[in-house]
PDB file of C-alpha atoms in Angstrom:
ATOM      1  CA  MET B   1     -27.541 -22.900 206.289  1.00 42.00           C
ATOM      2  CA  ASN B   2     -29.321 -20.908 203.730  1.00 41.00           C
ATOM      3  CA  PRO B   3     -31.992 -22.873 201.736  1.00 44.00           C
ATOM      4  CA  VAL B   4     -33.340 -21.175 198.595  1.00 46.00           C
ATOM      5  CA  MET B   5     -36.767 -19.858 198.972  1.00 54.00           C
ATOM      6  CA  ASN B   6     -39.850 -20.785 196.760  1.00 73.00           C
ATOM      7  CA  PRO B   7     -38.632 -24.100 195.474  1.00 88.00           C
ATOM      8  CA  GLU B   8     -39.872 -25.212 192.165  1.00 95.00           C
ATOM      9  CA  VAL B   9     -39.544 -28.992 193.176  1.00 98.00           C
ATOM     10  CA  VAL B  10     -40.591 -30.817 196.294  1.00 98.00           C
ATOM     11  CA  LEU B  11     -38.013 -33.465 197.242  1.00 98.00           C
ATOM     12  CA  CYS B  12     -38.420 -36.343 199.769  1.00 98.00           C
ATOM     13  CA  GLU B  13     -35.339 -37.712 201.281  1.00 98.00           C
ATOM     14  CA  CYS B  14     -35.685 -41.504 201.772  1.00 98.00           C
ATOM     15  CA  PHE B  15     -32.380 -42.644 203.143  1.00 97.00           C
ATOM     16  CA  ALA B  16     -33.825 -43.294 206.642  1.00 97.00           C
ATOM     17  CA  ARG B  17     -36.580 -45.601 205.402  1.00 96.00           C
ATOM     18  CA  ASP B  18     -36.300 -46.906 201.828  1.00 93.00           C
ATOM     19  CA  GLY B  19     -32.580 -46.591 202.044  1.00 93.00           C
ATOM     20  CA  LEU B  20     -32.033 -48.431 205.262  1.00 95.00           C
ATOM     21  CA  GLN B  21     -34.572 -51.195 204.604  1.00 89.00           C
ATOM     22  CA  HIS B  22     -31.800 -52.681 202.427  1.00 82.00           C
ATOM     23  CA  GLU B  23     -29.265 -52.862 205.177  1.00 89.00           C
ATOM     24  CA  PRO B  24     -28.865 -56.097 207.036  1.00 88.00           C
ATOM     25  CA  ASP B  25     -27.267 -54.419 210.176  1.00 93.00           C
ATOM     26  CA  PHE B  26     -29.445 -52.575 212.458  1.00 96.00           C
ATOM     27  CA  VAL B  27     -28.634 -48.753 212.546  1.00 97.00           C
ATOM     28  CA  PRO B  28     -29.004 -47.317 216.093  1.00 98.00           C
ATOM     29  CA  THR B  29     -32.031 -45.424 216.851  1.00 98.00           C
ATOM     30  CA  GLU B  30     -30.170 -42.208 217.828  1.00 98.00           C
ATOM     31  CA  THR B  31     -28.371 -42.315 214.602  1.00 98.00           C
ATOM     32  CA  LYS B  32     -31.466 -42.449 212.483  1.00 98.00           C
ATOM     33  CA  VAL B  33     -33.041 -39.611 214.480  1.00 98.00           C
ATOM     34  CA  ALA B  34     -29.922 -37.423 213.909  1.00 98.00           C
ATOM     35  CA  LEU B  35     -30.005 -38.190 210.226  1.00 98.00           C
ATOM     36  CA  VAL B  36     -33.686 -37.480 209.718  1.00 98.00           C
ATOM     37  CA  ASP B  37     -33.447 -34.168 211.638  1.00 98.00           C
ATOM     38  CA  ARG B  38     -30.421 -33.279 209.514  1.00 98.00           C
ATOM     39  CA  PHE B  39     -32.257 -33.816 206.301  1.00 98.00           C
ATOM     40  CA  ALA B  40     -35.095 -31.546 207.487  1.00 98.00           C
ATOM     41  CA  ALA B  41     -32.594 -28.916 208.656  1.00 97.00           C
ATOM     42  CA  ILE B  42     -30.871 -28.684 205.196  1.00 97.00           C
ATOM     43  CA  GLY B  43     -34.111 -28.025 203.455  1.00 97.00           C
ATOM     44  CA  PHE B  44     -36.041 -31.351 202.578  1.00 98.00           C
ATOM     45  CA  PRO B  45     -39.669 -30.441 203.135  1.00 98.00           C
ATOM     46  CA  ARG B  46     -40.594 -34.174 203.160  1.00 98.00           C
ATOM     47  CA  VAL B  47     -38.524 -36.859 204.808  1.00 98.00           C
ATOM     48  CA  GLU B  48     -39.219 -40.648 205.139  1.00 98.00           C
ATOM     49  CA  ALA B  49     -38.697 -41.229 208.705  1.00 98.00           C
ATOM     50  CA  THR B  50     -39.508 -44.909 209.419  1.00 98.00           C
ATOM     51  CA  SER B  51     -41.882 -47.759 208.720  1.00 97.00           C
ATOM     52  CA  TYR B  52     -44.350 -49.447 210.920  1.00 97.00           C
ATOM     53  CA  SER B  53     -43.196 -52.803 209.451  1.00 92.00           C
ATOM     54  CA  ASN B  54     -43.419 -56.218 211.157  1.00 91.00           C
ATOM     55  CA  PRO B  55     -39.889 -56.378 212.856  1.00 90.00           C
ATOM     56  CA  LYS B  56     -39.757 -60.038 212.049  1.00 89.00           C
ATOM     57  CA  VAL B  57     -39.865 -59.086 208.219  1.00 86.00           C
ATOM     58  CA  VAL B  58     -38.051 -55.670 208.374  1.00 89.00           C
ATOM     59  CA  PRO B  59     -36.128 -55.724 211.728  1.00 93.00           C
ATOM     60  CA  GLN B  60     -34.485 -52.396 210.817  1.00 95.00           C
ATOM     61  CA  PHE B  61     -37.731 -50.518 211.891  1.00 96.00           C
ATOM     62  CA  ALA B  62     -38.390 -52.202 215.069  1.00 97.00           C
ATOM     63  CA  ASP B  63     -37.765 -48.826 216.676  1.00 98.00           C
ATOM     64  CA  ALA B  64     -40.356 -46.911 214.678  1.00 98.00           C
ATOM     65  CA  THR B  65     -42.033 -45.396 217.753  1.00 98.00           C
ATOM     66  CA  ASP B  66     -38.838 -44.562 219.459  1.00 98.00           C
ATOM     67  CA  VAL B  67     -37.574 -42.787 216.353  1.00 98.00           C
ATOM     68  CA  LEU B  68     -40.718 -40.622 216.224  1.00 98.00           C
ATOM     69  CA  ARG B  69     -40.690 -39.961 219.903  1.00 98.00           C
ATOM     70  CA  SER B  70     -37.017 -38.631 219.813  1.00 98.00           C
ATOM     71  CA  LEU B  71     -37.343 -36.645 216.538  1.00 97.00           C
ATOM     72  CA  PRO B  72     -37.359 -32.792 216.862  1.00 95.00           C
ATOM     73  CA  ARG B  73     -40.095 -31.278 214.785  1.00 94.00           C
ATOM     74  CA  ARG B  74     -39.334 -28.457 212.462  1.00 94.00           C
ATOM     75  CA  GLU B  75     -41.730 -26.012 210.889  1.00 91.00           C
ATOM     76  CA  GLY B  76     -42.429 -26.867 207.283  1.00 91.00           C
ATOM     77  CA  ALA B  77     -41.043 -30.423 207.547  1.00 96.00           C
ATOM     78  CA  MET B  78     -43.449 -33.441 206.874  1.00 97.00           C
ATOM     79  CA  TYR B  79     -42.321 -36.765 208.210  1.00 98.00           C
ATOM     80  CA  LYS B  80     -43.562 -39.815 206.558  1.00 98.00           C
ATOM     81  CA  ALA B  81     -44.114 -43.435 207.855  1.00 98.00           C
ATOM     82  CA  THR B  82     -44.809 -46.499 205.807  1.00 97.00           C
ATOM     83  CA  CYS B  83     -47.810 -48.548 206.710  1.00 96.00           C
ATOM     84  CA  ALA B  84     -48.200 -52.224 205.536  1.00 93.00           C
ATOM     85  CA  ASN B  85     -51.652 -53.021 207.010  1.00 95.00           C
ATOM     86  CA  VAL B  86     -54.312 -51.804 209.372  1.00 97.00           C
ATOM     87  CA  ARG B  87     -52.402 -52.774 212.410  1.00 96.00           C
ATOM     88  CA  ALA B  88     -49.585 -50.416 211.163  1.00 97.00           C
ATOM     89  CA  VAL B  89     -51.974 -47.591 210.910  1.00 98.00           C
ATOM     90  CA  GLU B  90     -53.307 -48.235 214.412  1.00 98.00           C
ATOM     91  CA  ARG B  91     -49.786 -47.996 215.560  1.00 97.00           C
ATOM     92  CA  ALA B  92     -49.309 -44.828 213.824  1.00 98.00           C
ATOM     93  CA  LEU B  93     -52.674 -43.497 215.216  1.00 98.00           C
ATOM     94  CA  ALA B  94     -51.481 -44.442 218.752  1.00 98.00           C
ATOM     95  CA  ASP B  95     -48.157 -42.466 218.278  1.00 98.00           C
ATOM     96  CA  LEU B  96     -50.316 -39.483 216.848  1.00 98.00           C
ATOM     97  CA  GLU B  97     -52.448 -39.610 219.871  1.00 98.00           C
ATOM     98  CA  ALA B  98     -49.340 -39.641 222.120  1.00 98.00           C
ATOM     99  CA  GLY B  99     -48.172 -36.442 220.277  1.00 97.00           C
ATOM    100  CA  ILE B 100     -45.217 -38.151 218.540  1.00 97.00           C
ATOM    101  CA  GLY B 101     -47.006 -39.169 215.321  1.00 96.00           C
ATOM    102  CA  ALA B 102     -45.835 -38.751 211.585  1.00 98.00           C
ATOM    103  CA  SER B 103     -47.245 -36.216 209.233  1.00 97.00           C
ATOM    104  CA  GLU B 104     -47.830 -38.654 206.331  1.00 98.00           C
ATOM    105  CA  VAL B 105     -48.473 -42.324 205.957  1.00 98.00           C
ATOM    106  CA  SER B 106     -47.875 -44.251 202.764  1.00 97.00           C
ATOM    107  CA  LEU B 107     -50.070 -46.904 201.324  1.00 97.00           C
ATOM    108  CA  LEU B 108     -48.577 -49.350 198.956  1.00 96.00           C
ATOM    109  CA  VAL B 109     -49.885 -51.509 196.075  1.00 97.00           C
ATOM    110  CA  SER B 110     -48.104 -53.328 193.302  1.00 96.00           C
ATOM    111  CA  ALA B 111     -49.132 -52.990 189.737  1.00 97.00           C
ATOM    112  CA  SER B 112     -48.398 -56.642 188.897  1.00 96.00           C
ATOM    113  CA  ALA B 113     -49.934 -59.724 190.522  1.00 95.00           C
ATOM    114  CA  SER B 114     -46.533 -61.568 190.791  1.00 94.00           C
ATOM    115  CA  HIS B 115     -44.790 -58.622 192.501  1.00 93.00           C
ATOM    116  CA  SER B 116     -47.904 -58.273 194.998  1.00 93.00           C
ATOM    117  CA  GLU B 117     -47.592 -61.823 196.012  1.00 93.00           C
ATOM    118  CA  ARG B 118     -43.781 -61.760 196.357  1.00 88.00           C
ATOM    119  CA  ASN B 119     -43.424 -58.454 198.123  1.00 84.00           C
ATOM    120  CA  LEU B 120     -46.652 -57.963 199.865  1.00 88.00           C
ATOM    121  CA  LYS B 121     -47.748 -61.535 200.396  1.00 90.00           C
ATOM    122  CA  ARG B 122     -51.266 -60.646 198.996  1.00 94.00           C
ATOM    123  CA  SER B 123     -53.060 -60.829 195.744  1.00 96.00           C
ATOM    124  CA  ARG B 124     -53.774 -57.502 194.128  1.00 97.00           C
ATOM    125  CA  ALA B 125     -57.432 -57.728 195.138  1.00 97.00           C
ATOM    126  CA  ASP B 126     -56.683 -58.604 198.734  1.00 96.00           C
ATOM    127  CA  GLN B 127     -54.089 -55.803 198.780  1.00 96.00           C
ATOM    128  CA  TRP B 128     -56.670 -53.251 197.504  1.00 97.00           C
ATOM    129  CA  ASP B 129     -59.000 -54.402 200.332  1.00 97.00           C
ATOM    130  CA  ASN B 130     -56.176 -53.859 202.757  1.00 97.00           C
ATOM    131  CA  VAL B 131     -55.360 -50.399 201.468  1.00 98.00           C
ATOM    132  CA  ARG B 132     -59.084 -49.380 201.695  1.00 98.00           C
ATOM    133  CA  ALA B 133     -59.175 -50.411 205.370  1.00 98.00           C
ATOM    134  CA  MET B 134     -56.001 -48.535 205.930  1.00 98.00           C
ATOM    135  CA  ALA B 135     -57.300 -45.401 204.292  1.00 98.00           C
ATOM    136  CA  ASP B 136     -60.577 -45.449 206.186  1.00 98.00           C
ATOM    137  CA  ALA B 137     -58.527 -45.656 209.474  1.00 98.00           C
ATOM    138  CA  ALA B 138     -55.975 -42.942 208.434  1.00 98.00           C
ATOM    139  CA  ARG B 139     -58.338 -40.539 206.746  1.00 97.00           C
ATOM    140  CA  GLY B 140     -58.547 -37.151 208.593  1.00 97.00           C
ATOM    141  CA  HIS B 141     -55.449 -37.890 210.644  1.00 98.00           C
ATOM    142  CA  PHE B 142     -52.569 -38.056 208.315  1.00 98.00           C
ATOM    143  CA  ARG B 143     -51.763 -36.953 204.714  1.00 98.00           C
ATOM    144  CA  MET B 144     -52.018 -40.026 202.790  1.00 98.00           C
ATOM    145  CA  VAL B 145     -49.535 -40.960 200.058  1.00 98.00           C
ATOM    146  CA  GLY B 146     -50.423 -43.788 197.678  1.00 98.00           C
ATOM    147  CA  THR B 147     -47.527 -45.713 196.056  1.00 98.00           C
ATOM    148  CA  ILE B 148     -47.857 -48.022 193.018  1.00 98.00           C
ATOM    149  CA  SER B 149     -44.747 -50.283 192.833  1.00 96.00           C
ATOM    150  CA  VAL B 150     -43.441 -51.621 189.594  1.00 96.00           C
ATOM    151  CA  ALA B 151     -45.494 -49.167 187.601  1.00 98.00           C
ATOM    152  CA  PHE B 152     -43.006 -49.142 184.631  1.00 98.00           C
ATOM    153  CA  GLY B 153     -42.246 -52.807 184.447  1.00 96.00           C
ATOM    154  CA  CYS B 154     -42.210 -55.920 186.710  1.00 94.00           C
ATOM    155  CA  PRO B 155     -38.997 -58.136 187.456  1.00 90.00           C
ATOM    156  CA  PHE B 156     -41.313 -61.149 187.306  1.00 92.00           C
ATOM    157  CA  GLU B 157     -43.822 -60.402 184.545  1.00 94.00           C
ATOM    158  CA  GLY B 158     -42.175 -57.938 182.434  1.00 94.00           C
ATOM    159  CA  HIS B 159     -44.641 -55.566 180.898  1.00 96.00           C
ATOM    160  CA  VAL B 160     -47.115 -53.684 183.000  1.00 97.00           C
ATOM    161  CA  ASP B 161     -50.273 -52.308 181.339  1.00 97.00           C
ATOM    162  CA  PRO B 162     -50.120 -48.410 181.827  1.00 98.00           C
ATOM    163  CA  GLN B 163     -53.950 -48.322 181.781  1.00 98.00           C
ATOM    164  CA  GLU B 164     -53.922 -50.680 184.797  1.00 97.00           C
ATOM    165  CA  VAL B 165     -51.615 -48.307 186.578  1.00 98.00           C
ATOM    166  CA  LEU B 166     -53.826 -45.266 185.778  1.00 98.00           C
ATOM    167  CA  ARG B 167     -56.815 -47.245 187.154  1.00 98.00           C
ATOM    168  CA  ASP B 168     -54.723 -47.738 190.352  1.00 98.00           C
ATOM    169  CA  VAL B 169     -54.216 -43.959 190.603  1.00 98.00           C
ATOM    170  CA  GLY B 170     -58.055 -43.555 190.384  1.00 98.00           C
ATOM    171  CA  ARG B 171     -58.579 -46.116 193.081  1.00 98.00           C
ATOM    172  CA  PHE B 172     -56.307 -44.127 195.369  1.00 98.00           C
ATOM    173  CA  ARG B 173     -57.982 -40.871 194.431  1.00 98.00           C
ATOM    174  CA  ASP B 174     -61.559 -42.318 195.215  1.00 98.00           C
ATOM    175  CA  LEU B 175     -60.073 -43.147 198.677  1.00 98.00           C
ATOM    176  CA  GLY B 176     -59.145 -39.634 199.328  1.00 97.00           C
ATOM    177  CA  VAL B 177     -55.418 -40.023 198.656  1.00 98.00           C
ATOM    178  CA  GLY B 178     -54.163 -36.824 197.180  1.00 97.00           C
ATOM    179  CA  LEU B 179     -50.532 -37.893 196.419  1.00 98.00           C
ATOM    180  CA  VAL B 180     -49.753 -40.844 194.274  1.00 98.00           C
ATOM    181  CA  THR B 181     -46.296 -42.185 193.680  1.00 98.00           C
ATOM    182  CA  LEU B 182     -45.445 -44.170 190.593  1.00 98.00           C
ATOM    183  CA  GLY B 183     -42.497 -46.410 191.352  1.00 97.00           C
ATOM    184  CA  ASP B 184     -39.939 -47.688 188.834  1.00 97.00           C
ATOM    185  CA  THR B 185     -39.030 -50.319 191.331  1.00 92.00           C
ATOM    186  CA  THR B 186     -36.173 -52.203 189.397  1.00 91.00           C
ATOM    187  CA  GLY B 187     -35.170 -49.417 186.830  1.00 94.00           C
ATOM    188  CA  MET B 188     -37.149 -50.510 183.841  1.00 95.00           C
ATOM    189  CA  ALA B 189     -38.529 -47.099 182.809  1.00 98.00           C
ATOM    190  CA  THR B 190     -37.240 -45.129 179.877  1.00 98.00           C
ATOM    191  CA  PRO B 191     -37.619 -41.274 179.210  1.00 98.00           C
ATOM    192  CA  GLU B 192     -40.458 -42.122 176.728  1.00 98.00           C
ATOM    193  CA  THR B 193     -42.426 -44.329 179.031  1.00 98.00           C
ATOM    194  CA  THR B 194     -41.731 -41.981 181.959  1.00 98.00           C
ATOM    195  CA  ARG B 195     -43.126 -38.875 179.939  1.00 98.00           C
ATOM    196  CA  ALA B 196     -46.078 -40.821 178.585  1.00 98.00           C
ATOM    197  CA  LEU B 197     -47.380 -42.223 181.936  1.00 98.00           C
ATOM    198  CA  PHE B 198     -46.968 -39.110 183.964  1.00 98.00           C
ATOM    199  CA  ARG B 199     -48.625 -37.000 181.225  1.00 98.00           C
ATOM    200  CA  ALA B 200     -51.443 -39.366 181.041  1.00 98.00           C
ATOM    201  CA  MET B 201     -51.650 -39.306 184.889  1.00 98.00           C
ATOM    202  CA  ARG B 202     -51.753 -35.441 185.023  1.00 98.00           C
ATOM    203  CA  LYS B 203     -54.327 -35.388 182.168  1.00 98.00           C
ATOM    204  CA  ASP B 204     -56.729 -38.054 183.743  1.00 98.00           C
ATOM    205  CA  PHE B 205     -56.213 -36.969 187.386  1.00 98.00           C
ATOM    206  CA  PRO B 206     -55.480 -33.250 187.662  1.00 98.00           C
ATOM    207  CA  ASP B 207     -56.559 -33.273 191.281  1.00 98.00           C
ATOM    208  CA  VAL B 208     -53.873 -35.765 192.270  1.00 98.00           C
ATOM    209  CA  THR B 209     -50.256 -34.840 192.790  1.00 98.00           C
ATOM    210  CA  PRO B 210     -47.888 -37.187 190.946  1.00 98.00           C
ATOM    211  CA  ILE B 211     -44.688 -38.299 192.661  1.00 98.00           C
ATOM    212  CA  ALA B 212     -41.650 -39.968 190.969  1.00 98.00           C
ATOM    213  CA  HIS B 213     -39.955 -42.659 192.940  1.00 98.00           C
ATOM    214  CA  PHE B 214     -37.373 -44.260 190.633  1.00 97.00           C
ATOM    215  CA  HIS B 215     -34.532 -46.760 191.196  1.00 94.00           C
ATOM    216  CA  ASP B 216     -31.239 -46.470 189.411  1.00 94.00           C
ATOM    217  CA  THR B 217     -30.930 -50.152 188.691  1.00 91.00           C
ATOM    218  CA  ARG B 218     -29.726 -49.692 185.077  1.00 92.00           C
ATOM    219  CA  GLY B 219     -28.192 -46.283 185.437  1.00 93.00           C
ATOM    220  CA  THR B 220     -31.207 -44.479 184.032  1.00 96.00           C
ATOM    221  CA  GLY B 221     -32.653 -42.701 187.105  1.00 97.00           C
ATOM    222  CA  LEU B 222     -31.434 -39.277 186.344  1.00 98.00           C
ATOM    223  CA  VAL B 223     -32.627 -39.166 182.739  1.00 98.00           C
ATOM    224  CA  ASN B 224     -35.972 -40.523 183.680  1.00 98.00           C
ATOM    225  CA  TYR B 225     -36.255 -37.828 186.402  1.00 98.00           C
ATOM    226  CA  VAL B 226     -35.589 -35.130 183.879  1.00 98.00           C
ATOM    227  CA  ALA B 227     -38.290 -36.744 181.554  1.00 98.00           C
ATOM    228  CA  ALA B 228     -40.696 -36.636 184.518  1.00 98.00           C
ATOM    229  CA  LEU B 229     -39.906 -33.019 185.261  1.00 98.00           C
ATOM    230  CA  GLU B 230     -40.514 -32.265 181.428  1.00 97.00           C
ATOM    231  CA  ALA B 231     -43.860 -33.946 181.896  1.00 98.00           C
ATOM    232  CA  GLY B 232     -44.764 -31.584 184.685  1.00 98.00           C
ATOM    233  CA  VAL B 233     -43.867 -33.642 187.698  1.00 98.00           C
ATOM    234  CA  THR B 234     -42.750 -31.396 190.769  1.00 98.00           C
ATOM    235  CA  HIS B 235     -42.521 -34.138 193.497  1.00 98.00           C
ATOM    236  CA  PHE B 236     -39.601 -36.571 193.466  1.00 98.00           C
ATOM    237  CA  ASP B 237     -38.195 -39.172 195.988  1.00 98.00           C
ATOM    238  CA  CYS B 238     -34.427 -39.729 196.320  1.00 98.00           C
ATOM    239  CA  ALA B 239     -31.949 -41.183 198.811  1.00 98.00           C
ATOM    240  CA  MET B 240     -28.449 -40.074 199.953  1.00 98.00           C
ATOM    241  CA  GLY B 241     -25.832 -42.095 198.332  1.00 97.00           C
ATOM    242  CA  GLY B 242     -28.398 -43.941 196.013  1.00 96.00           C
ATOM    243  CA  VAL B 243     -29.035 -46.556 198.710  1.00 94.00           C
ATOM    244  CA  GLY B 244     -32.019 -48.678 199.159  1.00 88.00           C
ATOM    245  CA  GLY B 245     -34.169 -51.057 197.232  1.00 75.00           C
ATOM    246  CA  HIS B 246     -36.155 -54.154 198.442  1.00 62.00           C
ATOM    247  CA  PRO B 247     -36.035 -55.186 201.978  1.00 60.00           C
ATOM    248  CA  ALA B 248     -32.838 -57.271 203.020  1.00 52.00           C
ATOM    249  CA  LYS B 249     -34.972 -60.350 203.580  1.00 54.00           C
ATOM    250  CA  VAL B 250     -37.219 -59.996 200.528  1.00 55.00           C
ATOM    251  CA  GLN B 251     -34.826 -60.009 197.644  1.00 56.00           C
ATOM    252  CA  TYR B 252     -35.681 -59.731 193.917  1.00 54.00           C
ATOM    253  CA  GLY B 253     -33.781 -58.430 190.919  1.00 56.00           C
ATOM    254  CA  GLY B 254     -29.969 -58.349 190.564  1.00 63.00           C
ATOM    255  CA  GLY B 255     -27.240 -55.806 190.671  1.00 63.00           C
ATOM    256  CA  HIS B 256     -27.633 -52.452 192.209  1.00 68.00           C
ATOM    257  CA  THR B 257     -31.233 -51.583 193.170  1.00 77.00           C
ATOM    258  CA  GLY B 258     -30.864 -48.352 194.971  1.00 89.00           C
ATOM    259  CA  ASN B 259     -32.875 -45.102 194.626  1.00 95.00           C
ATOM    260  CA  VAL B 260     -31.864 -42.175 192.571  1.00 97.00           C
ATOM    261  CA  CYS B 261     -29.097 -40.563 194.384  1.00 97.00           C
ATOM    262  CA  THR B 262     -30.092 -37.432 196.158  1.00 98.00           C
ATOM    263  CA  GLU B 263     -26.856 -35.529 195.670  1.00 98.00           C
ATOM    264  CA  ASP B 264     -26.622 -36.298 191.996  1.00 98.00           C
ATOM    265  CA  TRP B 265     -30.241 -35.328 191.436  1.00 98.00           C
ATOM    266  CA  VAL B 266     -30.068 -32.106 193.385  1.00 98.00           C
ATOM    267  CA  ALA B 267     -26.822 -31.055 191.803  1.00 97.00           C
ATOM    268  CA  LEU B 268     -28.328 -31.760 188.239  1.00 97.00           C
ATOM    269  CA  LEU B 269     -31.438 -29.630 189.206  1.00 97.00           C
ATOM    270  CA  ASP B 270     -29.123 -26.841 190.438  1.00 95.00           C
ATOM    271  CA  ALA B 271     -27.092 -26.880 187.142  1.00 94.00           C
ATOM    272  CA  MET B 272     -30.359 -26.704 185.335  1.00 94.00           C
ATOM    273  CA  GLY B 273     -31.377 -23.568 187.400  1.00 93.00           C
ATOM    274  CA  VAL B 274     -34.272 -25.388 189.027  1.00 95.00           C
ATOM    275  CA  ARG B 275     -34.874 -24.211 192.781  1.00 95.00           C
ATOM    276  CA  THR B 276     -34.810 -27.157 195.246  1.00 97.00           C
ATOM    277  CA  GLY B 277     -34.662 -25.412 198.539  1.00 96.00           C
ATOM    278  CA  ILE B 278     -31.751 -27.594 199.442  1.00 97.00           C
ATOM    279  CA  ASP B 279     -28.452 -26.109 201.061  1.00 96.00           C
ATOM    280  CA  LEU B 280     -26.040 -27.805 198.662  1.00 96.00           C
ATOM    281  CA  ASP B 281     -22.892 -27.561 200.857  1.00 96.00           C
ATOM    282  CA  ALA B 282     -24.740 -28.995 203.833  1.00 98.00           C
ATOM    283  CA  MET B 283     -26.143 -31.659 201.531  1.00 98.00           C
ATOM    284  CA  LEU B 284     -22.665 -33.014 200.744  1.00 97.00           C
ATOM    285  CA  GLU B 285     -21.924 -32.880 204.413  1.00 98.00           C
ATOM    286  CA  ALA B 286     -24.800 -35.007 205.129  1.00 98.00           C
ATOM    287  CA  ALA B 287     -23.825 -37.284 202.299  1.00 98.00           C
ATOM    288  CA  ARG B 288     -20.524 -37.997 203.925  1.00 98.00           C
ATOM    289  CA  GLU B 289     -22.221 -38.597 207.247  1.00 98.00           C
ATOM    290  CA  CYS B 290     -24.368 -41.282 205.556  1.00 98.00           C
ATOM    291  CA  GLU B 291     -21.302 -42.968 204.247  1.00 97.00           C
ATOM    292  CA  ALA B 292     -19.745 -42.904 207.704  1.00 97.00           C
ATOM    293  CA  VAL B 293     -23.008 -44.432 209.226  1.00 97.00           C
ATOM    294  CA  LEU B 294     -23.004 -47.322 206.709  1.00 96.00           C
ATOM    295  CA  GLY B 295     -19.189 -47.724 206.736  1.00 96.00           C
ATOM    296  CA  ARG B 296     -18.586 -47.719 203.096  1.00 95.00           C
ATOM    297  CA  PRO B 297     -18.472 -45.475 199.948  1.00 95.00           C
ATOM    298  CA  LEU B 298     -22.006 -45.041 198.485  1.00 95.00           C
ATOM    299  CA  HIS B 299     -23.102 -44.422 194.816  1.00 94.00           C
ATOM    300  CA  SER B 300     -22.821 -40.597 194.789  1.00 96.00           C
ATOM    301  CA  ARG B 301     -21.041 -39.170 191.927  1.00 96.00           C
ATOM    302  CA  VAL B 302     -21.049 -35.617 193.006  1.00 96.00           C
ATOM    303  CA  LEU B 303     -19.628 -36.503 196.475  1.00 96.00           C
ATOM    304  CA  ARG B 304     -16.494 -37.691 194.520  1.00 95.00           C
ATOM    305  CA  SER B 305     -16.384 -34.984 191.684  1.00 95.00           C
ATOM    306  CA  GLY B 306     -17.859 -31.888 193.393  1.00 94.00           C
ATOM    307  CA  LEU B 307     -20.667 -29.617 192.149  1.00 93.00           C
ATOM    308  CA  ASN B 308     -20.709 -28.669 188.574  1.00 91.00           C
ATOM    309  CA  PRO B 309     -18.424 -25.532 188.271  1.00 89.00           C
ATOM    310  CA  LEU B 310     -20.651 -24.203 185.451  1.00 86.00           C
ATOM    311  CA  ARG B 311     -23.724 -24.122 187.613  1.00 79.00           C
ATOM    312  CA  ALA B 312     -26.707 -22.155 186.296  1.00 65.00           C
ATOM    313  CA  LEU B 313     -27.870 -19.079 187.864  1.00 61.00           C
ATOM    314  CA  PRO B 314     -31.134 -19.284 189.647  1.00 60.00           C
ATOM    315  CA  ARG B 315     -34.407 -18.730 187.761  1.00 60.00           C
ATOM    316  CA  ALA B 316     -36.288 -15.478 188.404  1.00 56.00           C
ATOM    317  CA  ALA B 317     -38.996 -15.720 190.903  1.00 53.00           C
TER     318      ALA B 317
END
C-alpha cells in the first residue's frame, strides 16, 4: 500500500460506527476490529471505531470496550468513539486509563427540538446541559468533536434556522470543542445551502474546523460535498458502501438513509486531482470486504464500474 503524502482533505471512515448502527444483526467483535484496522492501514487518518451507547438502545455496540482493547494502534490514525451522556464519557475515560482508549469522542446535539426529542430523548436545553457535562469530563483527555444533526433541515419540522446552527457552533467552541460537524441527517441540503452555511461558519468561527457529515438520502451527497469543498471545507465523513443512518431501533425518514459512499467520494476527489491519502486499490478491496461482512451488495457505484479511466494527475505539492 502506498498512500499519497500530504493529503488536501481529511476523511473519516464511518462504516464501523455510523454504518453499523443501522444493522439489525450484530457484527462480531473481531470482524469490527479487522475492518477498523484495515481502514487505518489504507490511509484514513480518522476512523469511527465504536460507540459507548446503551446496549439496550443500540445493541450493535455492546462490545465497545472489547473493540478498543483488541484494536491495533497505528501512527497517525485517530480513533473516534461516540458518547451519548456523561456515563459514556466515564466509560471512555476508564478505557483510556486502561491504555485502550479512543483518540476522539463525539458529542451530539440536534438543531431542531423535535429531532432532539425523538433521537436523543431530551429537549435541546437539556441536551446542551448534557453536552456541557460531557465536555467538562472529556476536556484534556480526548480530542472533542461536536456534531450538529439536522443542520440543513429536519424530517419533523422542515426548515432549520441557519443562525441557530451557527449559535450551536459557538456553544461548542466555548466548551473547548475545536472540530464541529454539520450533519445533513436526512439529505435535505442543496449545493447552495451547503456553501452558504459552511462559508458563514468559517467566517464567524475561524478557530473551529468544520466537518461535513452528509447522508445520500436523495442522491445529493456528492454534489453537496463538492459544494462544501468549494466553501473551504477540508474534513469529511463517509462510509464504505454508503451504509448507515439512524439506529435500527430509532427509525425516522424513509428510503435510503445511508452516508455518502466512501468509494464514490474518494474516486471523485481523485478524478478532480484532490489528494486524499487513500490507497484506491486497497479501498476497493476493503469495500468488497464490507459487502461480504453484511452479506449483500451495497451502494457503491465505483465498486461496480471501476475507477474513472480519465483520472486527473495529482496536484503539485
